[in-house]
Amino acid sequence: MTWSTREIAEITGTSVKAVRYYHEIGLLPEPDRALNGYKKYEVHHLTRLLHIRRLTDLGVPLAQMDEVMRDRSHASIFRAVDAELARTVERLQAVRRELSALSLPGATPQVPTEFGAVAPRLRENDRAFLTICAQVYSEESMTAVRELLEAAPNDELDEAFRDLPEDADEERRHALAERIALVTGPGADGSVAWQSKAVTPRQADATRKVVGHAVAALFNRAQIDVLRRVQEINAAAGES
């Protein structure tokens, strides 16, 4: 008994297009043809195609399929596929955790998932800045930021910075910077060690530029000036 291309594709649960592609790359031998020109697939073609289908479902790359089916030493291939599958499972589990968190009341995709509890009281620029920081700073740094926000849900100092007008005078800027430095400086309870994810100097430089551009776009000139002053005060305190 023989089968046509359409029939063998149906039997093996694949497509006619896939069968033809396997012929094209030399993975499946071309069968003889009947007098009417149609291919005549036999049992050995069926077996070969079922093996290909099984290995494809297991994630074995087509480029390595022939090697595996020739019964050569292929344990390393299966180990590599298994390792990649483990990474895929881990990614999918992370996606499921995030989807579960986003399904909670008040959650929003506009901030990193772990900031869902504080998201409702954040302003648009705060959300945008957190999203950017989560991309370039370490998980430890972002955890510290989250804990700081959760510990002070109605912090007056935070509101003072957020509401600082662009035309705030020198005295107001200086006073606010000193107050912020007291709680963010070295050893302070509200301090955050900003650790970049960068592993090369080039990546570190890119991180600085990204954060710099974000600050310039999301905060007004008075707020940026206060942040600069806070850095200077904390740097001086760290040196003393």
PDB file of C-alpha atoms in Angstrom:
ATOM      1  CA  MET A   1       0.000   0.000   0.000  1.00  0.00           C
ATOM      2  CA  THR A   2       1.181   3.504  -0.763  1.00  0.00           C
ATOM      3  CA  TRP A   3      -0.050   6.982   0.129  1.00  0.00           C
ATOM      4  CA  SER A   4      -0.163  10.352  -1.609  1.00  0.00           C
ATOM      5  CA  THR A   5       1.468  13.464  -0.172  1.00  0.00           C
ATOM      6  CA  ARG A   6      -1.853  14.667   1.198  1.00  0.00           C
ATOM      7  CA  GLU A   7      -2.637  11.294   2.734  1.00  0.00           C
ATOM      8  CA  ILE A   8       0.710  10.832   4.452  1.00  0.00           C
ATOM      9  CA  ALA A   9       0.523  14.394   5.779  1.00  0.00           C
ATOM     10  CA  GLU A  10      -2.897  13.653   7.286  1.00  0.00           C
ATOM     11  CA  ILE A  11      -1.760  10.353   8.788  1.00  0.00           C
ATOM     12  CA  THR A  12       1.270  11.933  10.484  1.00  0.00           C
ATOM     13  CA  GLY A  13      -0.522  15.076  11.602  1.00  0.00           C
ATOM     14  CA  THR A  14       1.670  17.408   9.599  1.00  0.00           C
ATOM     15  CA  SER A  15       1.099  19.529   6.497  1.00  0.00           C
ATOM     16  CA  VAL A  16       1.744  19.009   2.806  1.00  0.00           C
ATOM     17  CA  LYS A  17       3.934  22.103   2.888  1.00  0.00           C
ATOM     18  CA  ALA A  18       6.069  20.608   5.687  1.00  0.00           C
ATOM     19  CA  VAL A  19       6.441  17.307   3.833  1.00  0.00           C
ATOM     20  CA  ARG A  20       7.646  19.141   0.732  1.00  0.00           C
ATOM     21  CA  TYR A  21      10.058  21.210   2.821  1.00  0.00           C
ATOM     22  CA  TYR A  22      11.544  18.047   4.363  1.00  0.00           C
ATOM     23  CA  HIS A  23      12.175  16.814   0.816  1.00  0.00           C
ATOM     24  CA  GLU A  24      13.767  20.143  -0.082  1.00  0.00           C
ATOM     25  CA  ILE A  25      16.299  20.037   2.781  1.00  0.00           C
ATOM     26  CA  GLY A  26      17.039  16.342   2.287  1.00  0.00           C
ATOM     27  CA  LEU A  27      15.478  15.184   5.519  1.00  0.00           C
ATOM     28  CA  LEU A  28      12.834  12.993   3.878  1.00  0.00           C
ATOM     29  CA  PRO A  29      13.736  10.909   0.774  1.00  0.00           C
ATOM     30  CA  GLU A  30      11.690  11.540  -2.351  1.00  0.00           C
ATOM     31  CA  PRO A  31       9.381   8.577  -3.098  1.00  0.00           C
ATOM     32  CA  ASP A  32       8.809   7.011  -6.501  1.00  0.00           C
ATOM     33  CA  ARG A  33       5.982   8.331  -8.612  1.00  0.00           C
ATOM     34  CA  ALA A  34       3.019   6.530 -10.085  1.00  0.00           C
ATOM     35  CA  LEU A  35       2.253   6.660 -13.816  1.00  0.00           C
ATOM     36  CA  ASN A  36      -0.036   9.624 -13.170  1.00  0.00           C
ATOM     37  CA  GLY A  37       2.885  11.567 -11.660  1.00  0.00           C
ATOM     38  CA  TYR A  38       1.720  11.429  -8.048  1.00  0.00           C
ATOM     39  CA  LYS A  39       4.228  10.490  -5.334  1.00  0.00           C
ATOM     40  CA  LYS A  40       3.865   7.022  -3.797  1.00  0.00           C
ATOM     41  CA  TYR A  41       4.853   7.105  -0.118  1.00  0.00           C
ATOM     42  CA  GLU A  42       5.600   3.721   1.434  1.00  0.00           C
ATOM     43  CA  VAL A  43       5.912   2.441   5.008  1.00  0.00           C
ATOM     44  CA  HIS A  44       9.542   3.547   5.396  1.00  0.00           C
ATOM     45  CA  HIS A  45       8.535   7.083   4.390  1.00  0.00           C
ATOM     46  CA  LEU A  46       5.734   6.983   6.937  1.00  0.00           C
ATOM     47  CA  THR A  47       8.080   5.800   9.674  1.00  0.00           C
ATOM     48  CA  ARG A  48      10.662   8.446   8.809  1.00  0.00           C
ATOM     49  CA  LEU A  49       8.058  11.200   8.816  1.00  0.00           C
ATOM     50  CA  LEU A  50       6.669  10.043  12.177  1.00  0.00           C
ATOM     51  CA  HIS A  51      10.190  10.179  13.620  1.00  0.00           C
ATOM     52  CA  ILE A  52      10.644  13.695  12.254  1.00  0.00           C
ATOM     53  CA  ARG A  53       7.304  14.763  13.709  1.00  0.00           C
ATOM     54  CA  ARG A  54       8.172  13.332  17.126  1.00  0.00           C
ATOM     55  CA  LEU A  55      11.592  14.997  17.278  1.00  0.00           C
ATOM     56  CA  THR A  56      10.136  18.277  16.031  1.00  0.00           C
ATOM     57  CA  ASP A  57       7.549  18.193  18.816  1.00  0.00           C
ATOM     58  CA  LEU A  58      10.400  17.603  21.292  1.00  0.00           C
ATOM     59  CA  GLY A  59      12.151  20.728  20.029  1.00  0.00           C
ATOM     60  CA  VAL A  60      15.059  19.133  18.166  1.00  0.00           C
ATOM     61  CA  PRO A  61      16.270  21.593  15.479  1.00  0.00           C
ATOM     62  CA  LEU A  62      15.799  20.415  11.890  1.00  0.00           C
ATOM     63  CA  ALA A  63      19.500  20.979  11.270  1.00  0.00           C
ATOM     64  CA  GLN A  64      20.319  18.252  13.810  1.00  0.00           C
ATOM     65  CA  MET A  65      17.436  15.923  12.986  1.00  0.00           C
ATOM     66  CA  ASP A  66      19.337  13.720  10.553  1.00  0.00           C
ATOM     67  CA  GLU A  67      22.197  13.254  13.019  1.00  0.00           C
ATOM     68  CA  VAL A  68      19.808  12.149  15.746  1.00  0.00           C
ATOM     69  CA  MET A  69      17.970   9.701  13.506  1.00  0.00           C
ATOM     70  CA  ARG A  70      21.226   8.110  12.324  1.00  0.00           C
ATOM     71  CA  ASP A  71      21.701   6.886  15.926  1.00  0.00           C
ATOM     72  CA  ARG A  72      24.909   8.819  16.393  1.00  0.00           C
ATOM     73  CA  SER A  73      25.931  10.110  19.803  1.00  0.00           C
ATOM     74  CA  HIS A  74      23.171  12.644  20.360  1.00  0.00           C
ATOM     75  CA  ALA A  75      22.786  12.827  24.142  1.00  0.00           C
ATOM     76  CA  SER A  76      24.272  16.347  24.097  1.00  0.00           C
ATOM     77  CA  ILE A  77      21.625  17.459  21.615  1.00  0.00           C
ATOM     78  CA  PHE A  78      18.824  16.276  23.884  1.00  0.00           C
ATOM     79  CA  ARG A  79      20.489  17.902  26.895  1.00  0.00           C
ATOM     80  CA  ALA A  80      20.734  21.208  25.023  1.00  0.00           C
ATOM     81  CA  VAL A  81      17.082  21.008  23.982  1.00  0.00           C
ATOM     82  CA  ASP A  82      16.084  20.158  27.559  1.00  0.00           C
ATOM     83  CA  ALA A  83      18.062  23.111  28.923  1.00  0.00           C
ATOM     84  CA  GLU A  84      16.369  25.468  26.475  1.00  0.00           C
ATOM     85  CA  LEU A  85      12.998  23.982  27.396  1.00  0.00           C
ATOM     86  CA  ALA A  86      13.752  24.592  31.087  1.00  0.00           C
ATOM     87  CA  ARG A  87      14.495  28.249  30.301  1.00  0.00           C
ATOM     88  CA  THR A  88      11.249  28.483  28.338  1.00  0.00           C
ATOM     89  CA  VAL A  89       9.278  26.971  31.232  1.00  0.00           C
ATOM     90  CA  GLU A  90      10.886  29.461  33.616  1.00  0.00           C
ATOM     91  CA  ARG A  91       9.944  32.359  31.336  1.00  0.00           C
ATOM     92  CA  LEU A  92       6.372  31.099  31.037  1.00  0.00           C
ATOM     93  CA  GLN A  93       6.082  30.692  34.803  1.00  0.00           C
ATOM     94  CA  ALA A  94       7.279  34.276  35.230  1.00  0.00           C
ATOM     95  CA  VAL A  95       4.689  35.413  32.687  1.00  0.00           C
ATOM     96  CA  ARG A  96       1.962  33.559  34.589  1.00  0.00           C
ATOM     97  CA  ARG A  97       3.024  35.178  37.871  1.00  0.00           C
ATOM     98  CA  GLU A  98       2.912  38.596  36.262  1.00  0.00           C
ATOM     99  CA  LEU A  99      -0.473  37.967  34.669  1.00  0.00           C
ATOM    100  CA  SER A 100      -1.796  36.824  38.053  1.00  0.00           C
ATOM    101  CA  ALA A 101      -0.509  40.000  39.686  1.00  0.00           C
ATOM    102  CA  LEU A 102      -1.968  42.195  36.946  1.00  0.00           C
ATOM    103  CA  SER A 103      -5.373  40.587  37.413  1.00  0.00           C
ATOM    104  CA  LEU A 104      -5.604  41.940  40.984  1.00  0.00           C
ATOM    105  CA  PRO A 105      -7.797  45.020  41.670  1.00  0.00           C
ATOM    106  CA  GLY A 106      -5.911  48.279  41.075  1.00  0.00           C
ATOM    107  CA  ALA A 107      -2.999  46.615  39.248  1.00  0.00           C
ATOM    108  CA  THR A 108      -1.680  48.304  36.129  1.00  0.00           C
ATOM    109  CA  PRO A 109       0.813  47.374  33.401  1.00  0.00           C
ATOM    110  CA  GLN A 110       2.152  50.944  33.563  1.00  0.00           C
ATOM    111  CA  VAL A 111       4.555  50.044  36.399  1.00  0.00           C
ATOM    112  CA  PRO A 112       6.712  46.985  37.164  1.00  0.00           C
ATOM    113  CA  THR A 113       4.545  44.236  38.637  1.00  0.00           C
ATOM    114  CA  GLU A 114       6.041  44.447  42.131  1.00  0.00           C
ATOM    115  CA  PHE A 115       4.966  48.095  42.382  1.00  0.00           C
ATOM    116  CA  GLY A 116       1.277  47.256  41.900  1.00  0.00           C
ATOM    117  CA  ALA A 117       0.370  48.066  45.527  1.00  0.00           C
ATOM    118  CA  VAL A 118       1.677  51.635  45.308  1.00  0.00           C
ATOM    119  CA  ALA A 119       0.721  52.289  41.669  1.00  0.00           C
ATOM    120  CA  PRO A 120      -2.638  53.987  42.389  1.00  0.00           C
ATOM    121  CA  ARG A 121      -0.995  56.890  44.229  1.00  0.00           C
ATOM    122  CA  LEU A 122       1.849  57.394  41.767  1.00  0.00           C
ATOM    123  CA  ARG A 123       1.746  60.115  39.193  1.00  0.00           C
ATOM    124  CA  GLU A 124       2.293  59.481  35.499  1.00  0.00           C
ATOM    125  CA  ASN A 125       5.902  60.644  35.503  1.00  0.00           C
ATOM    126  CA  ASP A 126       6.656  58.514  38.576  1.00  0.00           C
ATOM    127  CA  ARG A 127       5.275  55.440  36.825  1.00  0.00           C
ATOM    128  CA  ALA A 128       7.296  56.122  33.711  1.00  0.00           C
ATOM    129  CA  PHE A 129      10.486  56.631  35.718  1.00  0.00           C
ATOM    130  CA  LEU A 130       9.971  53.403  37.685  1.00  0.00           C
ATOM    131  CA  THR A 131       9.461  51.480  34.451  1.00  0.00           C
ATOM    132  CA  ILE A 132      12.746  52.802  33.051  1.00  0.00           C
ATOM    133  CA  CYS A 133      14.641  52.207  36.292  1.00  0.00           C
ATOM    134  CA  ALA A 134      13.436  48.605  36.468  1.00  0.00           C
ATOM    135  CA  GLN A 135      15.017  48.040  33.067  1.00  0.00           C
ATOM    136  CA  VAL A 136      18.473  49.348  33.959  1.00  0.00           C
ATOM    137  CA  TYR A 137      18.851  48.880  37.731  1.00  0.00           C
ATOM    138  CA  SER A 138      19.221  45.684  39.752  1.00  0.00           C
ATOM    139  CA  GLU A 139      16.360  43.801  41.371  1.00  0.00           C
ATOM    140  CA  GLU A 140      17.853  44.652  44.778  1.00  0.00           C
ATOM    141  CA  SER A 141      17.736  48.369  44.001  1.00  0.00           C
ATOM    142  CA  MET A 142      14.133  48.208  42.840  1.00  0.00           C
ATOM    143  CA  THR A 143      13.145  46.195  45.918  1.00  0.00           C
ATOM    144  CA  ALA A 144      14.630  48.929  48.099  1.00  0.00           C
ATOM    145  CA  VAL A 145      12.644  51.563  46.194  1.00  0.00           C
ATOM    146  CA  ARG A 146       9.441  49.563  46.535  1.00  0.00           C
ATOM    147  CA  GLU A 147       9.923  49.036  50.264  1.00  0.00           C
ATOM    148  CA  LEU A 148      10.607  52.744  50.698  1.00  0.00           C
ATOM    149  CA  LEU A 149       7.396  53.669  48.893  1.00  0.00           C
ATOM    150  CA  GLU A 150       5.345  51.107  50.800  1.00  0.00           C
ATOM    151  CA  ALA A 151       6.733  52.274  54.142  1.00  0.00           C
ATOM    152  CA  ALA A 152       5.731  55.900  53.543  1.00  0.00           C
ATOM    153  CA  PRO A 153       2.364  55.885  51.726  1.00  0.00           C
ATOM    154  CA  ASN A 154       1.618  59.534  52.574  1.00  0.00           C
ATOM    155  CA  ASP A 155       5.100  60.955  52.913  1.00  0.00           C
ATOM    156  CA  GLU A 156       4.937  64.758  53.092  1.00  0.00           C
ATOM    157  CA  LEU A 157       8.493  65.094  51.815  1.00  0.00           C
ATOM    158  CA  ASP A 158       7.670  63.078  48.727  1.00  0.00           C
ATOM    159  CA  GLU A 159       4.681  65.285  48.038  1.00  0.00           C
ATOM    160  CA  ALA A 160       6.790  68.406  48.534  1.00  0.00           C
ATOM    161  CA  PHE A 161       9.143  67.236  45.801  1.00  0.00           C
ATOM    162  CA  ARG A 162       6.340  66.234  43.459  1.00  0.00           C
ATOM    163  CA  ASP A 163       4.570  69.573  43.879  1.00  0.00           C
ATOM    164  CA  LEU A 164       7.725  71.682  43.558  1.00  0.00           C
ATOM    165  CA  PRO A 165       7.004  74.288  40.870  1.00  0.00           C
ATOM    166  CA  GLU A 166       9.514  74.976  38.139  1.00  0.00           C
ATOM    167  CA  ASP A 167       9.961  78.561  39.357  1.00  0.00           C
ATOM    168  CA  ALA A 168      10.705  77.572  42.979  1.00  0.00           C
ATOM    169  CA  ASP A 169      13.217  80.010  44.492  1.00  0.00           C
ATOM    170  CA  GLU A 170      16.730  79.204  45.707  1.00  0.00           C
ATOM    171  CA  GLU A 171      15.792  79.011  49.381  1.00  0.00           C
ATOM    172  CA  ARG A 172      12.982  76.532  48.778  1.00  0.00           C
ATOM    173  CA  ARG A 173      15.149  74.319  46.566  1.00  0.00           C
ATOM    174  CA  HIS A 174      18.016  74.280  49.035  1.00  0.00           C
ATOM    175  CA  ALA A 175      15.772  73.508  52.011  1.00  0.00           C
ATOM    176  CA  LEU A 176      14.051  70.661  50.181  1.00  0.00           C
ATOM    177  CA  ALA A 177      17.369  69.182  49.042  1.00  0.00           C
ATOM    178  CA  GLU A 178      18.678  69.159  52.601  1.00  0.00           C
ATOM    179  CA  ARG A 179      15.526  67.471  53.890  1.00  0.00           C
ATOM    180  CA  ILE A 180      15.682  64.780  51.205  1.00  0.00           C
ATOM    181  CA  ALA A 181      19.401  64.220  51.834  1.00  0.00           C
ATOM    182  CA  LEU A 182      18.697  63.500  55.490  1.00  0.00           C
ATOM    183  CA  VAL A 183      16.595  60.444  54.585  1.00  0.00           C
ATOM    184  CA  THR A 184      18.450  59.292  51.465  1.00  0.00           C
ATOM    185  CA  GLY A 185      22.063  59.824  52.473  1.00  0.00           C
ATOM    186  CA  PRO A 186      24.606  57.149  53.450  1.00  0.00           C
ATOM    187  CA  GLY A 187      23.260  54.969  56.269  1.00  0.00           C
ATOM    188  CA  ALA A 188      19.814  56.589  56.256  1.00  0.00           C
ATOM    189  CA  ASP A 189      16.735  54.360  56.479  1.00  0.00           C
ATOM    190  CA  GLY A 190      15.463  55.702  53.186  1.00  0.00           C
ATOM    191  CA  SER A 191      18.705  55.303  51.250  1.00  0.00           C
ATOM    192  CA  VAL A 192      18.743  53.314  48.020  1.00  0.00           C
ATOM    193  CA  ALA A 193      21.907  51.840  46.545  1.00  0.00           C
ATOM    194  CA  TRP A 194      21.374  52.272  42.824  1.00  0.00           C
ATOM    195  CA  GLN A 195      23.099  49.250  41.321  1.00  0.00           C
ATOM    196  CA  SER A 196      23.149  49.116  37.544  1.00  0.00           C
ATOM    197  CA  LYS A 197      22.558  45.875  35.659  1.00  0.00           C
ATOM    198  CA  ALA A 198      25.417  46.878  33.375  1.00  0.00           C
ATOM    199  CA  VAL A 199      28.325  44.449  33.123  1.00  0.00           C
ATOM    200  CA  THR A 200      30.520  46.448  30.743  1.00  0.00           C
ATOM    201  CA  PRO A 201      31.664  50.096  30.728  1.00  0.00           C
ATOM    202  CA  ARG A 202      29.684  50.670  27.550  1.00  0.00           C
ATOM    203  CA  GLN A 203      26.493  49.386  29.171  1.00  0.00           C
ATOM    204  CA  ALA A 204      27.152  51.477  32.274  1.00  0.00           C
ATOM    205  CA  ASP A 205      27.549  54.572  30.117  1.00  0.00           C
ATOM    206  CA  ALA A 206      24.310  53.746  28.288  1.00  0.00           C
ATOM    207  CA  THR A 207      22.512  53.375  31.625  1.00  0.00           C
ATOM    208  CA  ARG A 208      23.678  56.822  32.780  1.00  0.00           C
ATOM    209  CA  LYS A 209      22.508  58.381  29.523  1.00  0.00           C
ATOM    210  CA  VAL A 210      19.107  56.670  29.635  1.00  0.00           C
ATOM    211  CA  VAL A 211      18.464  57.723  33.232  1.00  0.00           C
ATOM    212  CA  GLY A 212      19.703  61.235  32.511  1.00  0.00           C
ATOM    213  CA  HIS A 213      17.380  61.642  29.539  1.00  0.00           C
ATOM    214  CA  ALA A 214      14.476  60.206  31.546  1.00  0.00           C
ATOM    215  CA  VAL A 215      15.010  62.629  34.417  1.00  0.00           C
ATOM    216  CA  ALA A 216      15.227  65.569  32.011  1.00  0.00           C
ATOM    217  CA  ALA A 217      12.003  64.553  30.267  1.00  0.00           C
ATOM    218  CA  LEU A 218       9.922  63.598  33.301  1.00  0.00           C
ATOM    219  CA  PHE A 219      10.783  66.240  35.924  1.00  0.00           C
ATOM    220  CA  ASN A 220      10.863  70.020  35.834  1.00  0.00           C
ATOM    221  CA  ARG A 221      14.023  72.101  36.164  1.00  0.00           C
ATOM    222  CA  ALA A 222      13.518  72.868  39.847  1.00  0.00           C
ATOM    223  CA  GLN A 223      13.061  69.190  40.694  1.00  0.00           C
ATOM    224  CA  ILE A 224      16.155  68.248  38.692  1.00  0.00           C
ATOM    225  CA  ASP A 225      18.128  70.956  40.499  1.00  0.00           C
ATOM    226  CA  VAL A 226      16.993  69.548  43.855  1.00  0.00           C
ATOM    227  CA  LEU A 227      18.086  66.039  42.809  1.00  0.00           C
ATOM    228  CA  ARG A 228      21.485  67.423  41.807  1.00  0.00           C
ATOM    229  CA  ARG A 229      21.854  69.152  45.155  1.00  0.00           C
ATOM    230  CA  VAL A 230      20.877  65.974  47.015  1.00  0.00           C
ATOM    231  CA  GLN A 231      23.602  64.071  45.165  1.00  0.00           C
ATOM    232  CA  GLU A 232      26.172  66.701  46.071  1.00  0.00           C
ATOM    233  CA  ILE A 233      25.152  66.705  49.749  1.00  0.00           C
ATOM    234  CA  ASN A 234      25.213  62.912  49.979  1.00  0.00           C
ATOM    235  CA  ALA A 235      28.554  62.737  48.167  1.00  0.00           C
ATOM    236  CA  ALA A 236      30.070  65.207  50.601  1.00  0.00           C
ATOM    237  CA  ALA A 237      28.619  63.274  53.550  1.00  0.00           C
ATOM    238  CA  GLY A 238      30.084  60.053  52.212  1.00  0.00           C
ATOM    239  CA  GLU A 239      33.550  61.572  51.950  1.00  0.00           C
ATOM    240  CA  SER A 240      33.510  63.025  55.462  1.00  0.00           C
TER     241      SER A 240
END
